[in-house]
Every structure is written in structure tokens, then in C-alpha cells.
Coordinates of C-alpha atoms in Angstrom, one line a residue:
M248 CA 5.7 -0.4 -26.2
S249 CA 6.5 -0.3 -22.4
N250 CA 7.4 -3.6 -20.6
T251 CA 6.6 -2.6 -17.0
L252 CA 7.8 -4.6 -13.9
I253 CA 5.7 -4.1 -10.9
I254 CA 7.3 -4.7 -7.4
D255 CA 5.4 -4.2 -4.2
T256 CA 6.3 -5.2 -0.8
S257 CA 4.1 -3.1 1.3
F258 CA 2.1 -6.2 2.3
G259 CA 3.8 -9.6 1.6
S260 CA 4.9 -9.1 -1.8
T261 CA 3.7 -8.8 -5.3
V262 CA 5.5 -8.9 -8.6
G263 CA 4.4 -9.0 -12.1
I264 CA 4.6 -7.8 -15.6
V265 CA 1.7 -5.4 -16.5
G266 CA -0.7 -7.4 -18.9
H267 CA 0.3 -10.7 -17.2
E268 CA -0.6 -12.6 -14.0
P269 CA 1.5 -11.4 -11.0
I270 CA 2.9 -13.7 -8.3
V271 CA 1.7 -12.9 -4.8
E272 CA 3.4 -13.9 -1.6
T273 CA 1.5 -13.2 1.6
D274 CA 4.3 -13.9 4.0
S275 CA 6.5 -10.9 4.3
R276 CA 9.2 -13.2 5.9
T277 CA 10.0 -14.6 2.5
H278 CA 11.2 -11.5 0.8
V279 CA 14.9 -12.6 0.8
E280 CA 14.3 -16.1 -0.3
R281 CA 11.4 -15.5 -2.8
L282 CA 11.5 -12.0 -4.2
Q283 CA 14.4 -12.3 -6.8
V284 CA 13.0 -15.8 -7.8
N285 CA 9.5 -14.5 -8.3
I286 CA 10.8 -11.6 -10.5
A287 CA 12.8 -13.9 -12.7
K288 CA 9.7 -16.2 -13.1
V289 CA 7.2 -13.3 -14.0
V290 CA 9.7 -12.0 -16.7
E291 CA 9.9 -15.6 -18.1
N292 CA 6.4 -16.1 -17.9
A293 CA 5.7 -13.0 -20.1
G294 CA 8.0 -14.1 -22.7
L295 CA 10.5 -11.5 -21.9
K296 CA 14.4 -11.2 -20.9
P297 CA 15.5 -9.2 -18.1
S298 CA 16.8 -6.6 -20.6
D299 CA 13.4 -6.0 -22.1
I300 CA 12.2 -4.3 -18.9
N301 CA 12.0 -0.5 -19.7
R302 CA 10.0 0.7 -16.7
V303 CA 9.9 -0.4 -13.1
V304 CA 7.2 0.7 -10.7
V305 CA 7.8 0.1 -7.2
G306 CA 5.6 0.4 -3.9
V307 CA 7.0 3.1 -1.7
G308 CA 4.9 2.3 1.3
P309 CA 3.7 3.3 3.8
A310 CA 4.9 -0.1 5.3
P311 CA 7.1 -1.5 7.9
F312 CA 10.9 -0.8 7.2
T313 CA 12.3 -4.4 6.4
G314 CA 9.9 -5.6 3.9
L315 CA 9.4 -2.1 2.1
R316 CA 13.4 -1.8 1.9
A317 CA 13.6 -5.1 0.1
G318 CA 11.3 -4.1 -2.7
L319 CA 12.9 -0.8 -3.1
V320 CA 16.4 -2.2 -3.2
A321 CA 15.4 -4.7 -5.8
A322 CA 13.6 -2.2 -7.9
K323 CA 16.5 0.3 -8.1
A324 CA 18.9 -2.4 -8.9
I325 CA 16.9 -3.6 -12.0
A326 CA 16.2 -0.3 -13.1
F327 CA 19.8 0.7 -12.8
A328 CA 21.0 -2.5 -14.8
N329 CA 18.5 -1.9 -17.5
N330 CA 18.6 1.9 -17.7
A331 CA 15.0 1.8 -17.2
Q332 CA 12.5 4.2 -16.0
I333 CA 11.6 3.8 -12.2
L334 CA 8.6 5.4 -10.6
G335 CA 7.2 5.0 -7.2
C336 CA 3.4 4.4 -6.1
D337 CA 2.2 4.6 -2.7
S338 CA 0.1 1.6 -1.5
L339 CA -2.9 3.4 -0.4
L340 CA -3.9 5.6 -3.6
P341 CA -4.6 2.5 -5.8
Q342 CA -7.5 1.5 -3.7
S343 CA -9.1 4.8 -4.6
L344 CA -8.7 4.1 -8.4
M345 CA -9.8 0.6 -7.9
M346 CA -13.3 1.7 -6.8
R347 CA -13.5 4.9 -9.2
S348 CA -12.6 2.6 -12.2
G349 CA -15.3 0.2 -11.4
A350 CA -12.7 -2.7 -11.1
F351 CA -13.8 -3.6 -7.6
K352 CA -17.4 -3.9 -8.5
E353 CA -16.5 -6.0 -11.6
A354 CA -14.3 -8.3 -9.5
V355 CA -17.1 -8.8 -6.9
K356 CA -19.5 -9.7 -9.7
N357 CA -17.1 -12.2 -11.3
G358 CA -16.3 -13.9 -8.1
S359 CA -12.5 -13.2 -8.3
I360 CA -12.5 -11.9 -4.7
E361 CA -12.9 -14.6 -1.8
K362 CA -16.2 -14.0 0.0
N363 CA -14.5 -14.1 3.4
L364 CA -12.6 -10.9 2.5
L365 CA -15.8 -9.1 1.9
L366 CA -17.1 -7.9 5.3
N367 CA -19.8 -5.6 4.3
L368 CA -21.4 -5.2 1.1
P369 CA -24.4 -2.8 1.0
D370 CA -27.4 -3.2 -1.4
S371 CA -26.5 -5.5 -4.3
A372 CA -22.8 -6.4 -3.6
D373 CA -21.6 -3.2 -5.4
S374 CA -21.1 -0.2 -3.1
C375 CA -23.4 2.6 -2.1
D376 CA -26.1 4.0 -4.3
S377 CA -24.4 5.3 -7.6
N378 CA -26.1 8.6 -7.2
I379 CA -24.1 9.6 -4.2
R380 CA -20.6 10.2 -3.5
N381 CA -18.1 7.3 -2.5
Y382 CA -15.1 8.3 -0.1
V383 CA -12.5 5.5 0.2
L384 CA -10.6 4.9 3.5
S385 CA -7.5 3.2 2.2
L386 CA -5.8 1.0 4.6
N387 CA -2.4 -1.1 5.1
D388 CA -1.8 -3.1 8.3
A389 CA 0.9 -1.3 10.2
R390 CA 0.9 -3.9 13.1
R391 CA 1.0 -3.0 16.7
R392 CA -2.6 -2.6 16.5
Q393 CA -2.3 0.4 14.1
V394 CA -3.1 1.0 10.4
Y395 CA -1.6 3.1 7.7
M396 CA -4.6 5.2 6.3
S397 CA -5.7 7.9 4.0
L398 CA -9.2 9.3 2.9
Y399 CA -10.0 10.1 -0.6
D400 CA -12.9 11.5 -2.3
D401 CA -14.7 10.3 -5.3
E402 CA -12.0 11.9 -7.7
G403 CA -9.0 10.7 -6.0
N404 CA -8.3 13.7 -4.1
T405 CA -6.9 13.4 -0.6
L406 CA -9.2 14.5 2.2
I407 CA -7.2 13.2 5.2
D408 CA -3.5 13.0 4.6
M409 CA -1.5 9.8 4.8
D410 CA -0.8 8.8 8.5
I411 CA -0.3 6.0 10.9
D412 CA -3.0 5.6 13.8
Y413 CA -5.1 3.3 15.8
P414 CA -8.3 2.2 14.1
Q415 CA -10.5 3.8 17.0
N416 CA -8.9 7.1 16.4
V417 CA -9.0 6.7 12.5
V418 CA -12.9 6.3 12.8
S419 CA -13.0 9.5 14.9
R420 CA -11.0 11.5 12.5
V421 CA -13.1 10.2 9.5
N422 CA -16.4 11.0 11.2
E423 CA -15.2 14.4 12.3
Y424 CA -14.1 15.3 8.8
L425 CA -17.4 14.1 7.3
A426 CA -19.3 15.9 9.9
S427 CA -17.5 19.2 8.8
V428 CA -18.6 18.8 5.1
N429 CA -22.2 19.2 6.1
D430 CA -23.4 16.9 3.2
E431 CA -25.3 13.6 3.9
N432 CA -25.1 12.4 0.2
Y433 CA -22.3 10.3 0.6
C434 CA -20.9 6.8 1.9
V435 CA -17.4 5.6 2.9
D436 CA -15.8 2.4 1.6
V437 CA -13.0 0.8 3.6
L438 CA -10.5 -1.2 1.6
G439 CA -7.1 -2.7 2.2
H440 CA -5.1 -4.8 4.4
G441 CA -6.5 -4.1 8.0
A442 CA -10.1 -3.9 7.1
K443 CA -10.8 -7.4 8.2
K444 CA -8.8 -7.4 11.6
Y445 CA -10.5 -4.2 12.6
A446 CA -13.9 -4.6 10.9
E447 CA -15.9 -3.9 14.1
D448 CA -14.1 -0.4 14.4
W449 CA -14.9 0.4 10.5
R450 CA -18.6 -0.3 11.3
N451 CA -18.8 2.8 13.5
I452 CA -17.9 5.0 10.5
A453 CA -21.0 7.1 9.6
R454 CA -22.6 5.8 6.4
V455 CA -20.0 3.0 5.9
G456 CA -20.3 1.3 2.6
V457 CA -18.0 -1.5 1.4
I458 CA -15.7 -3.0 4.1
A459 CA -13.3 -5.4 2.2
E460 CA -10.0 -6.9 2.9
V461 CA -8.7 -6.3 -0.6
S462 CA -6.1 -3.9 -2.2
A463 CA -5.7 -3.1 -5.8
L464 CA -2.8 -5.6 -6.4
D465 CA -5.1 -8.2 -5.1
L466 CA -6.9 -8.1 -8.6
G467 CA -4.3 -9.7 -10.5
V468 CA -4.0 -8.4 -14.0
K469 CA -6.2 -5.6 -13.6
G470 CA -4.5 -4.7 -10.2
L471 CA -1.0 -4.3 -12.0
Q472 CA -2.6 -1.8 -14.5
I473 CA -4.2 0.1 -11.6
F474 CA -0.8 0.4 -9.9
E475 CA 1.0 1.5 -12.9
Q476 CA -1.7 4.1 -13.8
C477 CA -1.5 5.6 -10.2
S478 CA 2.2 5.8 -10.5
L479 CA 2.0 7.6 -14.0
E480 CA -0.5 10.0 -12.5
C481 CA 1.6 10.8 -9.5
A482 CA 4.9 11.4 -11.7
N483 CA 2.8 13.8 -13.9
K484 CA 1.8 15.6 -10.8
D485 CA 5.5 15.7 -9.6
E486 CA 4.4 14.2 -6.3
H487 CA 7.1 13.1 -3.8
V488 CA 6.8 9.6 -4.9
K489 CA 8.5 10.4 -8.1
A490 CA 11.9 10.4 -6.1
V491 CA 11.0 6.7 -5.1
E492 CA 11.7 7.3 -1.6
P493 CA 10.2 5.1 1.0
L494 CA 7.2 6.0 3.2
Y495 CA 7.8 4.5 6.6
L496 CA 5.7 6.9 8.8
R497 CA 7.3 5.1 11.8
R498 CA 11.0 5.1 12.8
P499 CA 12.7 1.9 12.5
D500 CA 13.2 -0.1 15.8
V501 CA 17.0 -0.3 15.3
S502 CA 19.0 2.6 17.0
V503 CA 22.7 3.7 17.3
P504 CA 24.2 1.8 20.2
N505 CA 25.5 3.8 23.2
P506 CA 29.3 4.2 23.4
L507 CA 31.2 1.3 25.3
K508 CA 31.7 1.7 28.8
H509 CA 35.1 1.9 30.4
V510 CA 35.8 -1.4 31.9
L511 CA 39.1 -2.3 33.4
G512 CA 41.1 -0.3 30.8
S513 CA 39.4 -2.1 27.8
G514 CA 41.3 -1.1 24.7
E515 CA 38.0 -0.9 22.6
A516 CA 36.3 1.3 25.3
N517 CA 39.5 3.5 25.5
R518 CA 39.4 3.8 21.5
A519 CA 35.8 4.6 21.5
K520 CA 36.3 7.2 24.3
E521 CA 39.1 8.9 22.4
K522 CA 36.8 9.2 19.3

């Protein structure tokens, strides 16, 4: 039996043992103070000891640099200490599985998703008609008025590769792709963090379906299962996330400082110049 610890810091932080309720922190500024505490708590709540963890699944982004790094470092340290298997999962693919598996529809029906996070629910609060194909535009907020995005078909295949872009450009790219398909038997569900902030942009997508500020990990116990399943599917396909490397998609703001200027024979400046 696998005792799987999920750690994702792509948006705030979510930690949990598969099969048990996770702990979710929406404020990404609390990673340093809360992440290790929450990991210890979910392990204890599951009736386990740290040494019982034999698989760690960590979100590899795309996400901003600092928050993502905190989760990756924690996951690698725990996996190393326990000699546990470690797998990566990107933060966009699980939304596709959430829709394909029916988990989103079930969560809407049982009221486990807050209504203010459901910006558009066509027909009877499910998605588009079941007889047509549902594409998923999966998002994560990249800040600076941009989003991380990828478009998937109804089998989880990538139609538009993972990227970072402005919402208006994303809408144009999605509409351009769908026009090239020459098929009107579809709709596009928009899911993830960034759906609410730019809801008016997403309404310009041709044949838009659900618009919801919901990611797979927002579904609690079910979300952890979806996240683990995605990581296993990616590992079986030998995807790059198997290497558990971060997906930043944007260079960090920090940079190598310029050499010290020579000022009045400064010893430090002279040494820097000699190097």
C-alpha cells in the first residue's frame, strides 16, 4: 500500500495524504512559516509517522519562483530522508482530469464548491451538453496581469502547449485554434486560478462553457487522488515532469549584480577587478 504525500505550492499551498483531507493555505507568503507545520499535521491526522511516507508527489508549476521553490525543496528533502519515490505533476493537467472524470460535476451537485467561484454554468450547472466535446482551458494566475495556460481536449491531450500570456492573447489563441479545427460540436471550459479575475475575457471564447475559479486540489480528498493519478500517468509516459524540475516559464526577478565600481582605490573593487 502506498502512503502518498501531496505537496503543491503553485498557488498558495496544499498538502495532504491521499485518502485524507488536505490542508490548504491560500496565502503564498506563509510558505516558510506554515508548510512544514502543515506537512507534519496531515501526516499525524492520517495516523502515520513520517517514515511511513513512501511516495511524494509535488507540484512543479508553472508558478512564480519563490513559492514553487519552497514546495519542491520540502518534497525532495522528505523523499530523500525516507528513500521514497518522488513524482512531479504540473499544476494545469489535473483540471483536465477533474472534468473528464466527472469530479467537477459531482462537486457542483453536492455543493462543495462555493457559488461565488462558479462564474458561468451553462444549462443545468454541469457543463456543455454531454453529446459534444469538452475542451479545457486550464489556468494558474501568473500575476502581472498574466496567466499560465494550456488547452486540452476531452481525452487530456494537449492542444495548446503550456505557456504564459495575457488573457486577451490567450482568448485569441484559443479561438484561432478552434476555428482551425472546423468543428462546431464542442465547448470550452475555463478552470483554475485566474478564471475569476479575468472572467470577462474568458466570456469572449467561442462556445465557452464553465468558467470556474476551481483547481483539482480545491476538491479536497478527491483532488488529492486526481493529482496523484496525473503524476502517475505522466511518469508512465516518461514526461519531463518525471525529473521533478520546476516549470517557471518566466525568469526570476533576481539577477547577478554588476561588478563593483573602482572608487578611490577600494580594496573590494580592486579584488573584483583582478578576478
